[in-house]
Amino acid sequence: MRFSGEGSRVPLKVALFSYRGNPFCGGQGVYLQNLSRALAERGHQVHIFSGPPYPGPMPWATTHLLPNENFIVRPARHFPLRTIIQPLSLLEYALARAGANPEMMTQSFRLYGLLRRLHAREKFDVVHDNQSLGYGLLLIQRLGIPVVATIHHPLAIDRQEDLRQMEGLLRKARRAIYYPPLMQALVARKLQAVITGSDFVGSLIEEHYRLGPGRAERIYHGVDCAFFRPIPEIEKVPGRLIFVGSTEDRKKGVRYLLEALASLAAAVHLVIVDGRRYPGRVYARDLIAKLGLGERVSWRERISNEELVQEYNRAEAAVVPSLFEGFGLPALEAMACGLPVVATSAGALPEVTGPDGVAALLVPPADPEALARAIRRLLSSPSLRRQLGGQARRRAEQNFSWAKAAAATEAVYVQVRRDWRAPY
């Protein structure tokens, strides 16, 4: 780790950017919300710049909303011509029609345009990018502002897993050009600092993006253990499992969880909490129908954090069947609620849960039989559930907090400002 110095003795003005900002859009939205609040609690002035889906109210920060017409899922006929012929919108439209995802690049350009106008007045000390790694960040450095980026995982992993599980040559060809890993690698190498949430991903992005050993600063994400907590008065539902995450994201391994569920007793049932809204979402629903699980799977969509805590407390176990995880926030949230976890050993999950038998039963990824055995073992042993649940809660309390993450991130900001030399 390159940044191990003290934090800032004076408040910093931080521009925190996320091309998608709502917690329902995934881990990057959760990261944006919690890190910004923890930085504000340390006395810093936080400005949030976000594209849609936009974050909810965040009174601890000043929020700037960046437009995005979302041409990826909405046809051009929904927009007036004057919207489409705007330069960035036209670029977005052309790339989206070709099958690419342009929003990381175009939103970074929109951020540059807005900061170019605001910086003379606001005098930002640092820009912190949340996973976009768009070309606009390099222009922002020309304004004289150092840029730090958090990388949750390399996009090449998304593309690899999508291609492995997709069928049809045309669908695979379109998916191959959907992600922009080359842009992200080029931009990452030119930024002042890179942060990641685990040792596993730190090593991975140093290799994928050719950053060099030790270039990525490892800072674990946190969890609010006062909020995500055991609630003894909520009664457990026998045989209930909970999965929290995107069912359209092939990396999350929902296919293997459903295959495991099909081999378990009929009394075992699954609650899926998926906050994203996908036009034509079919992947998990088709699998459920194919496996005849319609009566054993229920969905909760766009629930509040309070409702999520209640769902964790009603379940007997959380299942995290991922094929890859850059960190594993749902596993950590479940642990903070005192819920035992069945997880794969993929990616950074063992860094979160600890070794097999500490807070979770760990199984190999993409192995529905091993997943089913671990679930069966856990559901058949109340004493094991109590043991793992108690250890899970203690591990979450002792090792993961947003206050720690903010303090370590602040140290990166301070060192970057000390070392800052405009690169152009």
Coordinates of C-alpha atoms in Angstrom, one line a residue:
M1 CA 0.0 0.0 0.0
R2 CA 1.3 3.4 -1.0
F3 CA -0.9 5.5 1.2
S4 CA -0.5 5.0 4.9
G5 CA -0.1 8.5 6.2
E6 CA -2.4 10.6 8.4
G7 CA -5.7 12.0 7.3
S8 CA -6.5 15.6 6.6
R9 CA -6.5 18.2 9.4
V10 CA -8.6 20.6 7.3
P11 CA -11.9 19.9 5.5
L12 CA -11.5 18.8 1.9
K13 CA -14.0 19.6 -0.9
V14 CA -14.6 16.2 -2.6
A15 CA -16.4 15.7 -6.0
L16 CA -17.6 12.1 -5.8
F17 CA -18.8 10.8 -9.2
S18 CA -20.9 7.8 -10.0
Y19 CA -22.3 7.2 -13.5
R20 CA -25.2 5.4 -11.7
G21 CA -26.0 6.5 -8.2
N22 CA -29.1 4.7 -6.8
P23 CA -28.4 1.9 -4.3
F24 CA -30.9 -0.2 -6.2
C25 CA -28.5 -0.2 -9.2
G26 CA -26.0 -2.3 -7.3
G27 CA -23.0 -2.1 -5.1
Q28 CA -21.7 1.1 -6.6
G29 CA -24.8 3.0 -5.4
V30 CA -24.4 1.5 -1.9
Y31 CA -20.8 2.6 -1.9
L32 CA -21.6 6.1 -3.0
Q33 CA -24.3 6.6 -0.4
N34 CA -22.3 5.2 2.6
L35 CA -18.8 6.5 1.7
S36 CA -20.2 10.1 1.1
R37 CA -22.0 10.1 4.4
A38 CA -18.9 8.8 6.3
L39 CA -16.7 11.4 4.6
A40 CA -19.2 14.2 5.6
E41 CA -19.2 12.9 9.1
R42 CA -15.4 13.5 9.1
G43 CA -16.0 17.1 8.3
H44 CA -15.5 17.1 4.5
Q45 CA -17.6 19.0 2.0
V46 CA -19.0 16.3 -0.4
H47 CA -20.5 17.1 -3.8
I48 CA -22.1 14.1 -5.5
F49 CA -22.3 14.0 -9.3
S50 CA -24.5 11.1 -10.4
G51 CA -26.2 9.8 -13.5
P52 CA -29.5 7.9 -13.4
P53 CA -30.8 5.9 -11.7
Y54 CA -30.3 8.8 -9.4
P55 CA -29.6 8.5 -5.6
G56 CA -32.3 9.3 -3.1
P57 CA -32.0 12.4 -0.8
M58 CA -28.6 12.7 0.8
P59 CA -28.7 15.8 3.1
W60 CA -25.1 15.5 4.1
A61 CA -23.9 16.3 0.5
T62 CA -24.6 18.7 -2.4
T63 CA -26.0 16.6 -5.3
H64 CA -25.6 17.4 -9.0
L65 CA -27.7 15.2 -11.4
L66 CA -26.2 14.4 -14.8
P67 CA -28.6 13.6 -17.6
N68 CA -28.6 10.3 -19.5
E69 CA -31.2 9.5 -22.1
N70 CA -30.5 5.7 -21.7
F71 CA -30.5 4.9 -25.3
I72 CA -29.4 1.3 -24.4
V73 CA -33.0 0.4 -23.5
R74 CA -35.1 3.2 -24.8
P75 CA -35.7 3.5 -28.6
A76 CA -34.9 6.9 -30.3
R77 CA -38.6 7.5 -31.0
H78 CA -39.1 8.3 -27.3
F79 CA -37.0 11.4 -27.7
P80 CA -37.4 14.7 -29.7
L81 CA -34.9 15.2 -32.5
R82 CA -33.3 18.2 -30.7
T83 CA -32.3 15.8 -27.9
I84 CA -30.7 13.2 -30.1
I85 CA -28.7 15.7 -32.2
Q86 CA -26.8 17.0 -29.2
P87 CA -23.2 15.9 -29.6
L88 CA -22.9 13.6 -26.6
S89 CA -26.5 12.3 -27.0
L90 CA -25.7 11.5 -30.7
L91 CA -22.6 9.7 -29.7
E92 CA -24.5 7.7 -27.0
Y93 CA -27.2 6.9 -29.5
A94 CA -24.8 5.7 -32.2
L95 CA -22.8 3.5 -29.7
A96 CA -25.9 2.1 -28.1
R97 CA -27.4 1.2 -31.5
A98 CA -24.1 -0.6 -32.3
G99 CA -24.5 -2.7 -29.1
A100 CA -22.0 -0.9 -26.9
N101 CA -22.6 0.7 -23.4
P102 CA -21.5 4.3 -23.8
E103 CA -22.6 5.7 -20.4
M104 CA -19.3 5.4 -18.5
M105 CA -17.6 7.4 -21.2
T106 CA -20.3 9.9 -22.0
Q107 CA -21.1 10.6 -18.3
S108 CA -17.4 11.2 -17.6
F109 CA -17.5 13.9 -20.4
R110 CA -20.6 15.4 -18.9
L111 CA -18.9 15.5 -15.5
Y112 CA -15.9 17.3 -17.1
G113 CA -18.3 19.9 -18.7
L114 CA -19.9 20.6 -15.4
L115 CA -16.7 20.7 -13.4
R116 CA -15.2 23.1 -15.9
R117 CA -17.9 25.6 -15.0
L118 CA -18.0 24.9 -11.2
H119 CA -14.4 24.5 -10.3
A120 CA -13.5 28.2 -10.5
R121 CA -16.1 28.8 -7.8
E122 CA -15.9 25.6 -5.7
K123 CA -12.2 24.8 -5.9
F124 CA -12.5 21.1 -5.5
D125 CA -9.5 19.4 -3.8
V126 CA -10.1 16.0 -5.4
V127 CA -12.4 14.1 -7.8
H128 CA -13.3 10.6 -6.8
D129 CA -14.6 8.4 -9.6
N130 CA -16.8 5.4 -8.7
Q131 CA -16.0 2.7 -11.4
S132 CA -16.6 4.7 -14.6
L133 CA -13.0 5.2 -15.7
G134 CA -14.2 7.3 -18.6
Y135 CA -12.0 9.4 -20.8
G136 CA -13.5 12.6 -19.3
L137 CA -11.5 12.0 -16.1
L138 CA -8.3 12.7 -18.1
L139 CA -9.7 16.0 -19.1
I140 CA -10.6 16.8 -15.5
Q141 CA -7.0 16.3 -14.5
R142 CA -6.2 19.1 -17.1
L143 CA -8.3 21.4 -14.9
G144 CA -5.7 20.9 -12.2
I145 CA -7.8 18.6 -10.0
P146 CA -6.3 15.2 -9.0
V147 CA -8.5 12.2 -9.8
V148 CA -8.8 9.1 -7.7
A149 CA -10.9 6.1 -8.8
T150 CA -12.5 3.2 -7.0
I151 CA -12.5 0.0 -9.1
H152 CA -14.9 -2.7 -7.9
H153 CA -13.7 -5.2 -10.5
P154 CA -12.4 -5.2 -14.1
L155 CA -15.2 -5.2 -16.7
A156 CA -13.4 -8.0 -18.5
I157 CA -14.8 -10.3 -15.8
D158 CA -18.4 -9.3 -16.7
R159 CA -17.8 -9.9 -20.3
Q160 CA -16.1 -13.2 -19.8
E161 CA -19.0 -14.6 -17.6
D162 CA -21.7 -13.3 -19.9
L163 CA -20.1 -14.9 -22.9
R164 CA -19.7 -18.2 -21.0
Q165 CA -23.4 -18.4 -20.1
M166 CA -25.0 -16.8 -23.1
E167 CA -26.3 -18.8 -26.1
G168 CA -26.4 -17.7 -29.7
L169 CA -23.6 -16.3 -31.8
L170 CA -25.3 -13.0 -32.4
R171 CA -26.0 -12.4 -28.7
K172 CA -22.4 -13.2 -27.9
A173 CA -21.1 -10.9 -30.6
R174 CA -23.2 -8.0 -29.3
R175 CA -22.1 -8.7 -25.7
A176 CA -18.5 -8.8 -26.7
I177 CA -18.6 -5.1 -27.6
Y178 CA -20.9 -4.0 -24.8
Y179 CA -18.2 -3.4 -22.2
P180 CA -15.3 -0.9 -22.5
P181 CA -12.4 -2.6 -20.7
L182 CA -9.8 -1.1 -22.9
M183 CA -10.9 2.5 -22.1
Q184 CA -10.9 1.6 -18.4
A185 CA -7.4 0.2 -18.5
L186 CA -6.0 3.2 -20.4
V187 CA -7.6 5.7 -18.0
A188 CA -6.7 3.8 -14.8
R189 CA -3.0 3.9 -15.7
K190 CA -3.1 7.7 -15.9
L191 CA -4.9 8.5 -12.7
Q192 CA -3.3 9.7 -9.5
A193 CA -4.5 6.8 -7.4
V194 CA -6.7 3.7 -7.6
I195 CA -8.7 2.2 -4.7
T196 CA -10.3 -1.2 -4.6
G197 CA -12.3 -3.1 -2.0
S198 CA -10.2 -6.3 -1.5
D199 CA -6.8 -7.8 -1.8
F200 CA -8.2 -10.2 -4.5
V201 CA -9.4 -7.4 -6.8
G202 CA -6.3 -5.3 -6.1
S203 CA -4.1 -8.0 -7.5
L204 CA -6.5 -8.6 -10.4
I205 CA -6.7 -5.0 -11.6
E206 CA -3.0 -4.5 -11.2
E207 CA -2.6 -7.4 -13.7
H208 CA -5.6 -6.7 -16.0
Y209 CA -4.8 -2.9 -16.2
R210 CA -1.0 -3.3 -16.0
L211 CA -0.8 -0.9 -13.1
G212 CA 2.2 -2.5 -11.5
P213 CA 2.3 -4.4 -8.1
G214 CA 1.1 -2.4 -5.1
R215 CA -0.4 0.4 -7.2
A216 CA -4.0 -0.3 -6.1
E217 CA -4.9 0.8 -2.6
R218 CA -6.9 -1.9 -0.7
I219 CA -9.7 -0.4 1.4
Y220 CA -12.4 -2.7 2.6
H221 CA -16.0 -1.5 2.3
G222 CA -18.1 -1.2 5.5
V223 CA -21.5 -2.0 6.9
D224 CA -23.6 -0.1 9.4
C225 CA -23.9 -2.6 12.2
A226 CA -26.2 -0.3 14.1
F227 CA -28.7 -0.6 11.2
F228 CA -28.0 -4.1 9.8
R229 CA -28.6 -6.0 13.0
P230 CA -30.3 -9.0 14.5
I231 CA -33.9 -8.3 15.5
P232 CA -34.9 -11.0 18.0
E233 CA -38.6 -10.2 17.9
I234 CA -38.8 -11.1 14.2
E235 CA -39.6 -14.8 13.9
K236 CA -37.6 -17.0 11.6
V237 CA -39.5 -18.6 8.7
P238 CA -38.5 -22.3 8.6
G239 CA -36.7 -23.3 5.5
R240 CA -36.4 -19.8 4.1
L241 CA -33.3 -18.8 2.2
I242 CA -32.5 -15.2 1.0
F243 CA -30.6 -14.1 -2.1
V244 CA -29.9 -10.4 -2.5
G245 CA -28.5 -9.2 -5.8
S246 CA -29.0 -8.8 -9.6
T247 CA -30.6 -11.9 -11.1
E248 CA -29.6 -10.7 -14.6
D249 CA -25.9 -10.5 -13.7
R250 CA -24.4 -13.9 -14.7
K251 CA -21.6 -13.4 -12.2
K252 CA -24.0 -13.7 -9.3
G253 CA -24.5 -17.4 -9.9
V254 CA -28.3 -17.4 -9.5
R255 CA -28.5 -20.3 -12.0
Y256 CA -26.6 -22.6 -9.6
L257 CA -28.6 -21.5 -6.6
L258 CA -31.9 -22.4 -8.5
E259 CA -30.4 -25.7 -9.5
A260 CA -29.5 -26.4 -5.9
L261 CA -32.9 -25.4 -4.7
A262 CA -34.5 -27.8 -7.1
S263 CA -32.7 -30.7 -5.4
L264 CA -33.7 -29.7 -1.9
A265 CA -36.8 -30.6 0.0
A266 CA -40.0 -28.9 -1.1
A267 CA -40.2 -27.1 2.2
V268 CA -37.0 -25.1 1.4
H269 CA -38.0 -21.9 -0.3
L270 CA -36.1 -18.8 -1.6
V271 CA -36.7 -15.0 -1.3
I272 CA -35.0 -13.1 -4.1
V273 CA -34.4 -9.4 -3.3
D274 CA -33.5 -7.7 -6.6
G275 CA -33.8 -3.9 -6.7
R276 CA -33.0 -3.5 -10.4
R277 CA -35.7 -3.1 -13.0
Y278 CA -34.8 -4.6 -16.4
P279 CA -36.9 -4.3 -19.5
G280 CA -37.8 -7.8 -20.5
R281 CA -36.1 -9.4 -17.5
V282 CA -36.3 -13.1 -18.3
Y283 CA -33.1 -14.9 -17.3
A284 CA -33.9 -16.0 -13.7
R285 CA -37.7 -16.2 -14.4
D286 CA -37.1 -18.6 -17.3
L287 CA -34.8 -20.8 -15.1
I288 CA -37.5 -20.8 -12.3
A289 CA -40.1 -22.0 -14.8
K290 CA -37.8 -24.5 -16.4
L291 CA -37.0 -26.1 -13.0
G292 CA -40.6 -26.0 -11.8
L293 CA -39.8 -23.7 -8.9
G294 CA -42.6 -21.2 -9.3
E295 CA -44.2 -22.0 -5.9
R296 CA -40.9 -22.0 -4.0
V297 CA -39.4 -18.6 -5.1
S298 CA -40.8 -15.2 -4.2
W299 CA -39.6 -11.8 -5.3
R300 CA -39.1 -8.6 -3.4
E301 CA -38.3 -5.6 -5.6
R302 CA -37.2 -2.1 -4.7
I303 CA -37.7 -2.6 -1.0
S304 CA -36.4 -0.1 1.6
N305 CA -33.3 -0.7 3.7
E306 CA -35.6 -1.2 6.7
E307 CA -37.5 -3.9 4.8
L308 CA -34.3 -5.5 3.7
V309 CA -33.1 -5.8 7.3
Q310 CA -36.4 -7.5 8.2
E311 CA -36.1 -9.9 5.3
Y312 CA -32.6 -10.9 6.5
N313 CA -34.0 -11.5 9.9
R314 CA -36.9 -13.7 8.6
A315 CA -34.5 -16.0 6.7
E316 CA -32.7 -19.0 8.2
A317 CA -29.7 -18.5 5.9
A318 CA -28.4 -16.2 3.2
V319 CA -27.0 -17.7 0.0
V320 CA -24.3 -16.0 -2.0
P321 CA -23.6 -18.3 -5.0
S322 CA -21.4 -15.9 -7.0
L323 CA -18.9 -16.9 -9.6
F324 CA -17.0 -13.7 -8.9
E325 CA -17.2 -11.1 -6.2
G326 CA -15.0 -8.0 -5.9
F327 CA -16.2 -7.7 -2.3
G328 CA -19.6 -9.1 -1.4
L329 CA -21.8 -6.5 0.3
P330 CA -24.9 -8.8 0.6
A331 CA -22.8 -11.3 2.5
L332 CA -21.6 -8.6 4.9
E333 CA -25.1 -7.2 5.4
A334 CA -26.4 -10.7 6.2
M335 CA -23.5 -11.3 8.6
A336 CA -24.2 -8.0 10.4
C337 CA -27.8 -9.2 10.9
G338 CA -26.4 -12.3 12.6
L339 CA -27.5 -14.5 9.7
P340 CA -25.4 -17.6 8.7
V341 CA -24.2 -17.6 5.1
V342 CA -23.7 -20.2 2.5
A343 CA -21.3 -18.7 -0.1
T344 CA -18.9 -19.7 -2.7
S345 CA -15.1 -19.3 -2.4
A346 CA -15.1 -17.0 -5.5
G347 CA -13.2 -13.8 -5.6
A348 CA -13.0 -11.8 -2.4
L349 CA -15.8 -13.6 -0.6
P350 CA -13.4 -15.4 1.8
E351 CA -11.9 -12.0 2.8
V352 CA -15.4 -11.0 3.9
T353 CA -16.7 -14.2 5.5
G354 CA -13.3 -15.5 6.7
P355 CA -12.3 -19.2 6.1
D356 CA -14.9 -21.9 5.8
G357 CA -16.8 -22.4 9.1
V358 CA -16.1 -18.9 10.6
A359 CA -19.1 -16.9 9.4
A360 CA -20.1 -19.0 6.4
L361 CA -20.0 -22.4 4.8
L362 CA -17.9 -22.0 1.7
V363 CA -18.3 -24.2 -1.4
P364 CA -16.7 -24.1 -4.9
P365 CA -18.3 -21.8 -7.4
A366 CA -20.6 -23.2 -10.2
D367 CA -21.3 -26.4 -8.2
P368 CA -25.0 -26.7 -7.4
E369 CA -24.5 -30.1 -5.7
A370 CA -22.0 -28.6 -3.2
L371 CA -24.3 -25.7 -2.7
A372 CA -27.2 -27.9 -2.0
R373 CA -25.2 -30.0 0.5
A374 CA -24.1 -26.9 2.4
I375 CA -27.7 -25.5 2.5
R376 CA -29.0 -28.9 3.7
R377 CA -26.4 -29.1 6.4
L378 CA -27.1 -25.6 7.7
L379 CA -30.9 -25.9 7.7
S380 CA -30.8 -29.3 9.5
S381 CA -28.7 -27.9 12.4
P382 CA -30.1 -25.1 14.6
S383 CA -26.9 -25.1 16.7
L384 CA -24.7 -24.6 13.6
R385 CA -26.9 -21.7 12.5
R386 CA -26.6 -20.1 15.9
Q387 CA -22.8 -20.6 16.0
L388 CA -22.2 -19.2 12.5
G389 CA -24.7 -16.4 13.0
G390 CA -23.0 -15.2 16.2
Q391 CA -19.5 -15.4 14.6
A392 CA -20.8 -13.6 11.5
R393 CA -22.1 -10.7 13.6
R394 CA -18.8 -10.4 15.6
R395 CA -16.7 -10.5 12.4
A396 CA -18.8 -7.7 10.8
E397 CA -18.5 -5.5 13.9
Q398 CA -14.8 -6.0 14.3
N399 CA -13.6 -5.8 10.8
F400 CA -15.8 -3.7 8.6
S401 CA -17.1 -0.1 9.0
W402 CA -17.7 2.9 6.7
A403 CA -15.9 5.1 9.3
K404 CA -12.7 3.0 8.8
A405 CA -13.2 3.1 5.0
A406 CA -13.7 6.9 5.0
A407 CA -10.6 7.5 7.1
A408 CA -8.4 5.3 4.8
T409 CA -9.9 7.0 1.7
E410 CA -9.2 10.4 3.2
A411 CA -5.5 9.4 3.7
V412 CA -5.4 8.6 -0.1
Y413 CA -6.8 12.1 -0.9
V414 CA -4.3 13.8 1.3
Q415 CA -1.3 12.0 -0.2
V416 CA -2.5 12.5 -3.7
R417 CA -2.8 16.2 -3.1
R418 CA 0.7 16.3 -1.7
D419 CA 2.1 14.5 -4.7
W420 CA -0.1 16.2 -7.3
R421 CA 1.6 17.4 -10.4
A422 CA -0.6 18.2 -13.4
P423 CA 0.2 15.5 -16.0
Y424 CA -0.1 17.7 -19.1

